[in-house]
N, CA, C and O atoms as a Tinker XYZ file with bonds, in Angstrom:
   368  protein
     1  N     -1.709000   -0.044000  -10.603000    73     2
     2  CA    -0.189000    0.646000  -10.492000    64     1     3
     3  C     -0.181000    2.094000  -10.955000    63     2     4     5
     4  O     -0.630000    2.577000  -11.994000    81     3
     5  N      0.545000    2.766000   -9.757000    73     3     6
     6  CA     0.842000    3.868000   -9.702000    64     5     7
     7  C      2.304000    4.501000   -9.924000    63     6     8     9
     8  O      3.140000    4.408000   -9.025000    81     7
     9  N      2.586000    5.126000  -11.098000    73     7    10
    10  CA     3.692000    5.267000  -11.418000    64     9    11
    11  C      4.521000    6.579000  -10.389000    63    10    12    13
    12  O      4.264000    7.782000  -10.432000    81    11
    13  N      5.249000    6.092000   -9.767000    73    11    14
    14  CA     5.802000    7.626000   -8.502000    64    13    15
    15  C      7.266000    7.141000   -8.695000    63    14    16    17
    16  O      7.727000    6.052000   -8.355000    81    15
    17  N      7.953000    8.254000   -9.361000    73    15    18
    18  CA     9.607000    8.574000   -9.192000    64    17    19
    19  C     10.275000    8.200000   -8.271000    63    18    20    21
    20  O     10.041000    8.578000   -7.123000    81    19
    21  N     11.548000    7.125000   -8.664000    73    19    22
    22  CA    11.650000    6.345000   -7.403000    64    21    23
    23  C     12.873000    7.118000   -6.570000    63    22    24    25
    24  O     13.538000    6.600000   -5.674000    81    23
    25  N     13.052000    8.859000   -7.217000    73    23    26
    26  CA    13.739000    9.942000   -6.017000    64    25    27
    27  C     12.529000   10.734000   -5.245000    63    26    28    29
    28  O     12.672000   11.685000   -4.476000    81    27
    29  N     11.562000   10.242000   -5.556000    73    27    30
    30  CA    10.509000   11.053000   -4.683000    64    29    31
    31  C     10.627000   10.769000   -3.159000    63    30    32    33
    32  O     10.320000    9.663000   -2.715000    81    31
    33  N     11.005000   11.622000   -2.483000    73    31    34
    34  CA    11.580000   11.687000   -1.180000    64    33    35
    35  C     10.647000   11.153000   -0.276000    63    34    36    37
    36  O     10.973000   10.995000    0.900000    81    35
    37  N      9.521000   10.853000   -0.682000    73    35    38
    38  CA     8.119000   10.539000    0.081000    64    37    39
    39  C      7.932000    8.899000   -0.038000    63    38    40    41
    40  O      7.235000    8.232000    0.726000    81    39
    41  N      8.461000    8.546000   -0.809000    73    39    42
    42  CA     8.417000    7.218000   -1.671000    64    41    43
    43  C      9.592000    5.981000   -0.831000    63    42    44    45
    44  O     10.766000    6.061000   -1.193000    81    43
    45  N      9.298000    5.084000    0.061000    73    43    46
    46  CA    10.368000    4.330000    0.830000    64    45    47
    47  C      9.684000    2.758000    0.666000    63    46    48    49
    48  O      8.468000    2.645000    0.516000    81    47
    49  N     10.492000    1.685000    0.705000    73    47    50
    50  CA    10.690000    0.316000    0.506000    64    49    51
    51  C     10.557000    0.143000    1.912000    63    50    52    53
    52  O     11.413000    0.430000    2.749000    81    51
    53  N      8.886000   -0.579000    2.221000    73    51    54
    54  CA     8.380000   -0.652000    3.190000    64    53    55
    55  C      9.359000   -1.512000    4.182000    63    54    56    57
    56  O      9.097000   -1.356000    5.374000    81    55
    57  N     10.562000   -2.491000    3.850000    73    55    58
    58  CA    11.523000   -3.360000    4.481000    64    57    59
    59  C     12.219000   -1.961000    5.201000    63    58    60    61
    60  O     12.313000   -1.951000    6.429000    81    59
    61  N     12.636000   -0.947000    4.519000    73    59    62
    62  CA    13.419000    0.201000    5.067000    64    61    63
    63  C     12.484000    0.960000    5.712000    63    62    64    65
    64  O     12.866000    1.097000    6.874000    81    63
    65  N     11.257000    1.622000    5.493000    73    63    66
    66  CA    10.769000    2.221000    6.519000    64    65    67
    67  C     10.429000    1.695000    7.946000    63    66    68    69
    68  O     10.401000    2.398000    8.956000    81    67
    69  N     10.193000    0.451000    7.889000    73    67    70
    70  CA     9.939000   -0.216000    8.752000    64    69    71
    71  C     10.788000   -0.648000    9.791000    63    70    72    73
    72  O     10.436000   -0.973000   10.926000    81    71
    73  N     12.178000   -0.627000    9.228000    73    71    74
    74  CA    13.588000   -0.818000   10.158000    64    73    75
    75  C     13.975000    0.692000   10.502000    63    74    76    77
    76  O     14.373000    0.788000   11.663000    81    75
    77  N     13.964000    1.878000    9.808000    73    75    78
    78  CA    14.095000    3.323000   10.677000    64    77    79
    79  C     13.023000    4.021000   11.334000    63    78    80    81
    80  O     13.255000    5.134000   11.805000    81    79
    81  N     11.878000    3.510000   11.426000    73    79    82
    82  CA    11.073000    3.604000   12.201000    64    81    83
    83  C     10.744000    2.782000   13.441000    63    82    84    85
    84  O      9.725000    2.998000   14.098000    81    83
    85  N     11.737000    1.719000   13.785000    73    83    86
    86  CA    11.834000    0.644000   14.643000    64    85    87
    87  C     10.354000   -0.069000   14.628000    63    86    88    89
    88  O      9.588000   -0.007000   15.590000    81    87
    89  N     10.103000   -0.649000   13.590000    73    87    90
    90  CA     8.843000   -1.553000   13.980000    64    89    91
    91  C      9.455000   -2.785000   14.486000    63    90    92    93
    92  O     10.483000   -3.387000   14.175000    81    91
    93  N      8.236000   -3.057000   15.633000    73    91    94
    94  CA     8.638000   -4.383000   16.244000    64    93    95
    95  C      8.758000   -5.369000   15.185000    63    94    96    97
    96  O      7.857000   -5.388000   14.347000    81    95
    97  N      9.731000   -6.201000   15.081000    73    95    98
    98  CA    10.162000   -7.008000   13.959000    64    97    99
    99  C      8.751000   -8.487000   14.490000    63    98   100   101
   100  O      8.473000   -9.327000   13.634000    81    99
   101  N      8.258000   -8.535000   15.498000    73    99   102
   102  CA     7.144000   -9.747000   15.398000    64   101   103
   103  C      5.931000   -9.060000   14.266000    63   102   104   105
   104  O      5.428000   -9.678000   13.328000    81   103
   105  N      5.695000   -7.885000   14.586000    73   103   106
   106  CA     4.457000   -7.333000   13.887000    64   105   107
   107  C      5.064000   -7.417000   12.371000    63   106   108   109
   108  O      4.401000   -8.016000   11.524000    81   107
   109  N      6.065000   -6.944000   12.087000    73   107   110
   110  CA     6.736000   -7.114000   10.430000    64   109   111
   111  C      6.392000   -8.187000   10.302000    63   110   112   113
   112  O      5.371000   -8.327000    9.629000    81   111
   113  N      7.153000   -9.639000   10.954000    73   111   114
   114  CA     6.886000  -11.133000   10.514000    64   113   115
   115  C      5.288000  -11.313000   10.353000    63   114   116   117
   116  O      5.008000  -11.949000    9.337000    81   115
   117  N      4.144000  -10.890000   11.140000    73   115   118
   118  CA     3.155000  -11.075000   11.100000    64   117   119
   119  C      2.547000  -10.705000    9.588000    63   118   120   121
   120  O      2.138000  -11.487000    8.729000    81   119
   121  N      2.635000   -9.090000    9.549000    73   119   122
   122  CA     2.113000   -8.256000    8.097000    64   121   123
   123  C      3.064000   -9.164000    7.276000    63   122   124   125
   124  O      2.255000   -9.184000    6.348000    81   123
   125  N      4.164000   -9.998000    6.768000    73   123   126
   126  CA     4.970000  -10.597000    5.688000    64   125   127
   127  C      4.097000  -11.498000    5.786000    63   126   128   129
   128  O      3.154000  -11.516000    4.995000    81   127
   129  N      4.228000  -12.437000    6.777000    73   127   130
   130  CA     3.455000  -13.961000    6.912000    64   129   131
   131  C      1.957000  -13.631000    6.128000    63   130   132   133
   132  O      1.432000  -14.470000    5.395000    81   131
   133  N      1.480000  -12.570000    6.339000    73   131   134
   134  CA    -0.236000  -12.574000    5.923000    64   133   135
   135  C     -0.091000  -12.390000    4.579000    63   134   136   137
   136  O     -0.866000  -12.991000    3.836000    81   135
   137  N      1.051000  -11.423000    3.955000    73   135   138
   138  CA     1.528000  -11.260000    2.520000    64   137   139
   139  C      1.606000  -12.113000    1.386000    63   138   140   141
   140  O      1.574000  -11.828000    0.189000    81   139
   141  N      1.773000  -13.816000    2.281000    73   139   142
   142  CA     2.407000  -14.641000    1.584000    64   141   143
   143  C      3.908000  -14.537000    1.220000    63   142   144   145
   144  O      4.449000  -15.064000    0.248000    81   143
   145  N      4.559000  -13.668000    2.290000    73   143   146
   146  CA     6.172000  -13.491000    2.572000    64   145   147
   147  C      6.503000  -12.456000    1.443000    63   146   148   149
   148  O      7.621000  -12.450000    0.929000    81   147
   149  N      5.584000  -11.635000    1.086000    73   147   150
   150  CA     6.135000  -10.491000   -0.533000    64   149   151
   151  C      6.420000   -8.889000    0.061000    63   150   152   153
   152  O      6.538000   -7.835000   -0.564000    81   151
   153  N      6.493000   -9.233000    1.863000    73   151   154
   154  CA     6.379000   -7.598000    2.006000    64   153   155
   155  C      7.709000   -6.845000    1.779000    63   154   156   157
   156  O      7.955000   -5.788000    2.361000    81   155
   157  N      8.603000   -7.467000    0.858000    73   155   158
   158  CA    10.275000   -7.102000    0.745000    64   157   159
   159  C      9.566000   -5.997000   -0.930000    63   158   160   161
   160  O     10.029000   -4.961000   -1.408000    81   159
   161  N      8.319000   -6.848000   -1.378000    73   159   162
   162  CA     7.856000   -6.133000   -2.491000    64   161   163
   163  C      7.019000   -4.882000   -2.497000    63   162   164   165
   164  O      6.540000   -4.355000   -3.501000    81   163
   165  N      6.921000   -4.535000   -1.448000    73   163   166
   166  CA     5.954000   -3.296000   -0.804000    64   165   167
   167  C      6.496000   -1.785000   -1.148000    63   166   168   169
   168  O      7.646000   -1.517000   -0.799000    81   167
   169  N      5.872000   -0.991000   -1.682000    73   167   170
   170  CA     6.190000    0.599000   -1.396000    64   169   171
   171  C      5.226000    1.219000   -0.424000    63   170   172   173
   172  O      4.030000    0.928000   -0.443000    81   171
   173  N      5.760000    2.093000    0.444000    73   171   174
   174  CA     5.161000    2.810000    0.825000    64   173   175
   175  C      5.515000    4.443000    0.645000    63   174   176   177
   176  O      6.604000    4.985000    0.835000    81   175
   177  N      4.180000    5.089000    0.195000    73   175   178
   178  CA     4.409000    6.489000   -0.033000    64   177   179
   179  C      3.695000    7.579000    1.051000    63   178   180   181
   180  O      2.471000    7.682000    0.969000    81   179
   181  N      4.269000    8.242000    1.873000    73   179   182
   182  CA     3.808000    8.957000    3.099000    64   181   183
   183  C      3.426000   10.400000    2.330000    63   182   184   185
   184  O      4.244000   11.212000    1.896000    81   183
   185  N      2.285000   10.479000    2.289000    73   183   186
   186  CA     1.458000   11.524000    1.717000    64   185   187
   187  C      0.124000   10.967000    0.716000    63   186   188   189
   188  O     -0.123000    9.824000    0.331000    81   187
   189  N     -0.573000   12.192000    0.484000    73   187   190
   190  CA    -1.480000   11.608000   -0.415000    64   189   191
   191  C     -1.352000   11.936000   -2.208000    63   190   192   193
   192  O     -1.011000   12.914000   -2.874000    81   191
   193  N     -1.796000   10.633000   -2.498000    73   191   194
   194  CA    -1.679000   10.577000   -4.406000    64   193   195
   195  C     -3.273000   11.485000   -4.830000    63   194   196   197
   196  O     -4.354000   11.634000   -4.260000    81   195
   197  N     -2.836000   11.814000   -5.776000    73   195   198
   198  CA    -4.364000   12.782000   -6.139000    64   197   199
   199  C     -4.825000   11.655000   -7.558000    63   198   200   201
   200  O     -4.256000   11.367000   -8.611000    81   199
   201  N     -5.877000   11.325000   -7.051000    73   199   202
   202  CA    -6.612000   10.222000   -8.133000    64   201   203
   203  C     -7.351000   10.900000   -9.486000    63   202   204   205
   204  O     -8.324000   10.466000  -10.102000    81   203
   205  N     -6.515000   12.173000   -9.750000    73   203   206
   206  CA    -7.023000   12.796000  -11.234000    64   205   207
   207  C     -6.114000   12.214000  -12.062000    63   206   208   209
   208  O     -4.949000   11.916000  -11.799000    81   207
   209  N     -6.649000   12.088000  -12.965000    73   207   210
   210  CA    -6.224000   11.174000  -14.183000    64   209   211
   211  C     -5.713000    9.383000  -13.654000    63   210   212   213
   212  O     -4.862000    8.784000  -14.311000    81   211
   213  N     -6.232000    8.885000  -12.698000    73   211   214
   214  CA    -5.783000    7.504000  -12.231000    64   213   215
   215  C     -6.767000    6.892000  -13.195000    63   214   216   217
   216  O     -7.958000    7.173000  -13.326000    81   215
   217  N     -5.796000    5.693000  -14.070000    73   215   218
   218  CA    -6.490000    4.560000  -14.345000    64   217   219
   219  C     -6.845000    3.293000  -13.398000    63   218   220   221
   220  O     -6.030000    3.105000  -12.495000    81   219
   221  N     -7.603000    2.672000  -13.446000    73   219   222
   222  CA    -7.978000    0.960000  -12.663000    64   221   223
   223  C     -7.937000    0.333000  -13.349000    63   222   224   225
   224  O     -8.827000    0.423000  -14.195000    81   223
   225  N     -7.147000   -0.504000  -13.476000    73   223   226
   226  CA    -7.681000   -1.936000  -13.836000    64   225   227
   227  C     -7.572000   -3.442000  -13.481000    63   226   228   229
   228  O     -6.702000   -3.804000  -12.689000    81   227
   229  N     -8.336000   -4.237000  -13.982000    73   227   230
   230  CA    -8.483000   -5.165000  -12.789000    64   229   231
   231  C     -7.521000   -6.551000  -14.023000    63   230   232   233
   232  O     -7.702000   -6.721000  -15.229000    81   231
   233  N     -6.652000   -7.214000  -13.170000    73   231   234
   234  CA    -5.682000   -8.097000  -14.134000    64   233   235
   235  C     -6.161000   -9.688000  -13.601000    63   234   236   237
   236  O     -6.173000  -10.347000  -12.561000    81   235
   237  N     -6.459000   -9.796000  -14.741000    73   235   238
   238  CA    -7.037000  -11.299000  -14.873000    64   237   239
   239  C     -6.068000  -12.316000  -15.758000    63   238   240   241
   240  O     -5.842000  -11.673000  -16.783000    81   239
   241  N     -5.642000  -13.113000  -15.821000    73   239   242
   242  CA    -4.972000  -13.773000  -16.306000    64   241   243
   243  C     -4.227000  -13.263000  -17.349000    63   242   244   245
   244  O     -4.368000  -13.325000  -18.571000    81   243
   245  N     -3.198000  -12.614000  -16.448000    73   243   246
   246  CA    -1.955000  -11.694000  -17.148000    64   245   247
   247  C     -2.554000  -10.470000  -18.059000    63   246   248   249
   248  O     -1.748000   -9.619000  -18.438000    81   247
   249  N     -3.520000  -10.382000  -18.316000    73   247   250
   250  CA    -4.528000   -9.395000  -19.270000    64   249   251
   251  C     -5.197000   -8.245000  -18.189000    63   250   252   253
   252  O     -5.783000   -8.579000  -17.159000    81   251
   253  N     -4.986000   -6.763000  -18.641000    73   251   254
   254  CA    -5.213000   -6.132000  -17.695000    64   253   255
   255  C     -6.995000   -5.656000  -18.478000    63   254   256   257
   256  O     -7.244000   -5.899000  -19.659000    81   255
   257  N     -7.631000   -5.232000  -17.883000    73   255   258
   258  CA    -9.223000   -5.128000  -18.283000    64   257   259
   259  C     -9.351000   -3.690000  -17.438000    63   258   260   261
   260  O     -9.169000   -3.693000  -16.220000    81   259
   261  N     -9.691000   -2.403000  -18.192000    73   259   262
   262  CA    -9.772000   -1.243000  -17.676000    64   261   263
   263  C    -11.210000   -1.212000  -17.088000    63   262   264   265
   264  O    -12.179000   -1.805000  -17.563000    81   263
   265  N    -11.195000   -0.436000  -15.994000    73   263   266
   266  CA   -12.634000   -0.403000  -14.869000    64   265   267
   267  C    -12.689000    1.136000  -14.446000    63   266   268   269
   268  O    -11.968000    1.777000  -13.681000    81   267
   269  N    -13.685000    1.467000  -15.132000    73   267   270
   270  CA   -13.910000    3.180000  -14.911000    64   269   271
   271  C    -14.166000    3.332000  -12.990000    63   270   272   273
   272  O    -14.864000    2.715000  -12.185000    81   271
   273  N    -13.174000    4.502000  -12.880000    73   271   274
   274  CA   -13.258000    4.618000  -11.064000    64   273   275
   275  C    -14.411000    4.831000  -10.674000    63   274   276   277
   276  O    -14.409000    4.565000   -9.472000    81   275
   277  N    -15.510000    5.193000  -11.017000    73   275   278
   278  CA   -16.829000    5.412000  -10.816000    64   277   279
   279  C    -17.592000    3.884000  -10.359000    63   278   280   281
   280  O    -18.434000    3.664000   -9.489000    81   279
   281  N    -16.957000    3.019000  -11.271000    73   279   282
   282  CA   -17.663000    1.593000  -11.312000    64   281   283
   283  C    -17.406000    0.765000  -10.079000    63   282   284   285
   284  O    -18.126000   -0.202000   -9.833000    81   283
   285  N    -15.899000    1.285000   -8.900000    73   283   286
   286  CA   -15.862000    0.844000   -7.949000    64   285   287
   287  C    -16.322000    0.816000   -6.761000    63   286   288   289
   288  O    -16.334000    1.823000   -6.054000    81   287
   289  N    -16.780000   -0.382000   -6.360000    73   287   290
   290  CA   -17.919000   -0.017000   -4.983000    64   289   291
   291  C    -16.663000    0.306000   -3.675000    63   290   292   293
   292  O    -15.584000   -0.266000   -3.518000    81   291
   293  N    -17.202000    1.280000   -2.969000    73   291   294
   294  CA   -16.682000    1.340000   -1.794000    64   293   295
   295  C    -16.743000   -0.254000   -0.917000    63   294   296   297
   296  O    -17.559000   -1.140000   -1.171000    81   295
   297  N    -15.517000   -0.334000    0.293000    73   295   298
   298  CA   -15.852000   -1.410000    0.869000    64   297   299
   299  C    -16.720000   -0.853000    1.743000    63   298   300   301
   300  O    -17.029000    0.336000    1.818000    81   299
   301  N    -17.192000   -1.967000    2.554000    73   299   302
   302  CA   -18.550000   -2.390000    3.473000    64   301   303
   303  C    -17.751000   -1.773000    4.642000    63   302   304   305
   304  O    -18.498000   -1.360000    5.529000    81   303
   305  N    -16.408000   -1.596000    4.888000    73   303   306
   306  CA   -16.077000   -1.018000    6.133000    64   305   307
   307  C    -15.302000    0.553000    5.961000    63   306   308   309
   308  O    -14.416000    0.979000    6.701000    81   307
   309  N    -15.867000    1.224000    4.846000    73   307   310
   310  CA   -14.907000    2.239000    4.690000    64   309   311
   311  C    -15.824000    3.587000    5.390000    63   310   312   313
   312  O    -15.308000    4.704000    5.346000    81   311
   313  N    -16.788000    3.462000    5.838000    73   311   314
   314  CA   -16.987000    4.365000    7.123000    64   313   315
   315  C    -15.820000    4.468000    7.809000    63   314   316   317
   316  O    -15.142000    5.482000    7.977000    81   315
   317  N    -15.545000    2.929000    8.351000    73   315   318
   318  CA   -14.708000    2.907000    9.552000    64   317   319
   319  C    -13.189000    3.279000    9.470000    63   318   320   321
   320  O    -12.445000    3.134000   10.440000    81   319
   321  N    -12.812000    3.715000    8.387000    73   319   322
   322  CA   -11.420000    4.336000    7.669000    64   321   323
   323  C    -11.043000    5.352000    8.371000    63   322   324   325
   324  O    -11.803000    6.257000    8.717000    81   323
   325  N     -9.492000    5.267000    8.716000    73   323   326
   326  CA    -9.231000    6.398000    9.736000    64   325   327
   327  C     -7.962000    6.884000    8.944000    63   326   328   329
   328  O     -7.135000    6.070000    8.532000    81   327
   329  N     -7.833000    8.289000    8.738000    73   327   330
   330  CA    -6.555000    8.581000    8.422000    64   329   331
   331  C     -5.609000    8.682000    9.404000    63   330   332   333
   332  O     -5.949000    9.149000   10.491000    81   331
   333  N     -4.253000    8.256000    9.181000    73   331   334
   334  CA    -3.341000    8.154000   10.414000    64   333   335
   335  C     -2.071000    8.807000    9.813000    63   334   336   337
   336  O     -1.977000    8.717000    8.589000    81   335
   337  N     -1.030000    9.479000   10.505000    73   335   338
   338  CA     0.307000   10.038000    9.685000    64   337   339
   339  C      0.733000    9.001000    8.903000    63   338   340   341
   340  O      1.525000    9.308000    8.011000    81   339
   341  N      0.456000    7.997000    8.990000    73   339   342
   342  CA     1.116000    6.402000    8.211000    64   341   343
   343  C      0.511000    6.301000    6.804000    63   342   344   345
   344  O      1.131000    5.862000    5.836000    81   343
   345  N     -0.895000    6.795000    6.772000    73   343   346
   346  CA    -1.946000    6.439000    6.058000    64   345   347
   347  C     -3.005000    6.136000    6.413000    63   346   348   349
   348  O     -3.305000    6.589000    7.517000    81   347
   349  N     -3.833000    5.455000    5.862000    73   347   350
   350  CA    -5.251000    5.069000    5.580000    64   349   351
   351  C     -5.500000    3.669000    6.448000    63   350   352   353
   352  O     -5.322000    2.620000    5.830000    81   351
   353  N     -5.832000    3.607000    7.599000    73   351   354
   354  CA    -6.212000    2.040000    7.940000    64   353   355
   355  C     -7.470000    1.949000    8.249000    63   354   356   357
   356  O     -8.163000    2.577000    9.050000    81   355
   357  N     -7.762000    0.825000    7.297000    73   355   358
   358  CA    -9.077000   -0.002000    7.344000    64   357   359
   359  C     -9.301000   -1.301000    8.483000    63   358   360   361
   360  O     -8.257000   -1.819000    8.878000    81   359
   361  N    -10.259000   -1.706000    8.885000    73   359   362
   362  CA   -10.481000   -2.446000    9.597000    64   361   363
   363  C    -10.568000   -4.006000    8.671000    63   362   364   365
   364  O    -10.681000   -3.863000    7.454000    81   363
   365  N    -10.532000   -5.054000    9.060000    73   363   366
   366  CA   -10.354000   -6.304000    8.319000    64   365   367
   367  C    -11.370000   -7.165000    9.185000    63   366   368
   368  O    -11.560000   -8.351000    8.915000    81   367
C-alpha cells in the first residue's frame, strides 16, 4: 500500500482514466474479468513514485509481515520491462 493524497492531480480512479482516454470497452472488460471483476477498485498514478522510505509487507491471513525491500526477488521478466507514457508494462 502506498499513501498518495486523493487530491494529487496525477492520481486517477482507473475506470475514470479509461473513460477519459477512450479505452475500448472490450479491453476494459477483459482487464476487469482478469482481475476478478475488481477493476473499479484500481487506481492509476501517472508519474513516478519514489521508493525512498517505501515499506513492503506481505499480507497473510489478514496479518502484515514486513519484508525488507532488498529481499524481494525481481521478476524473471524484469529485463523485458518497458517504460511507457502510461506506466511500466511487463509481459505475463
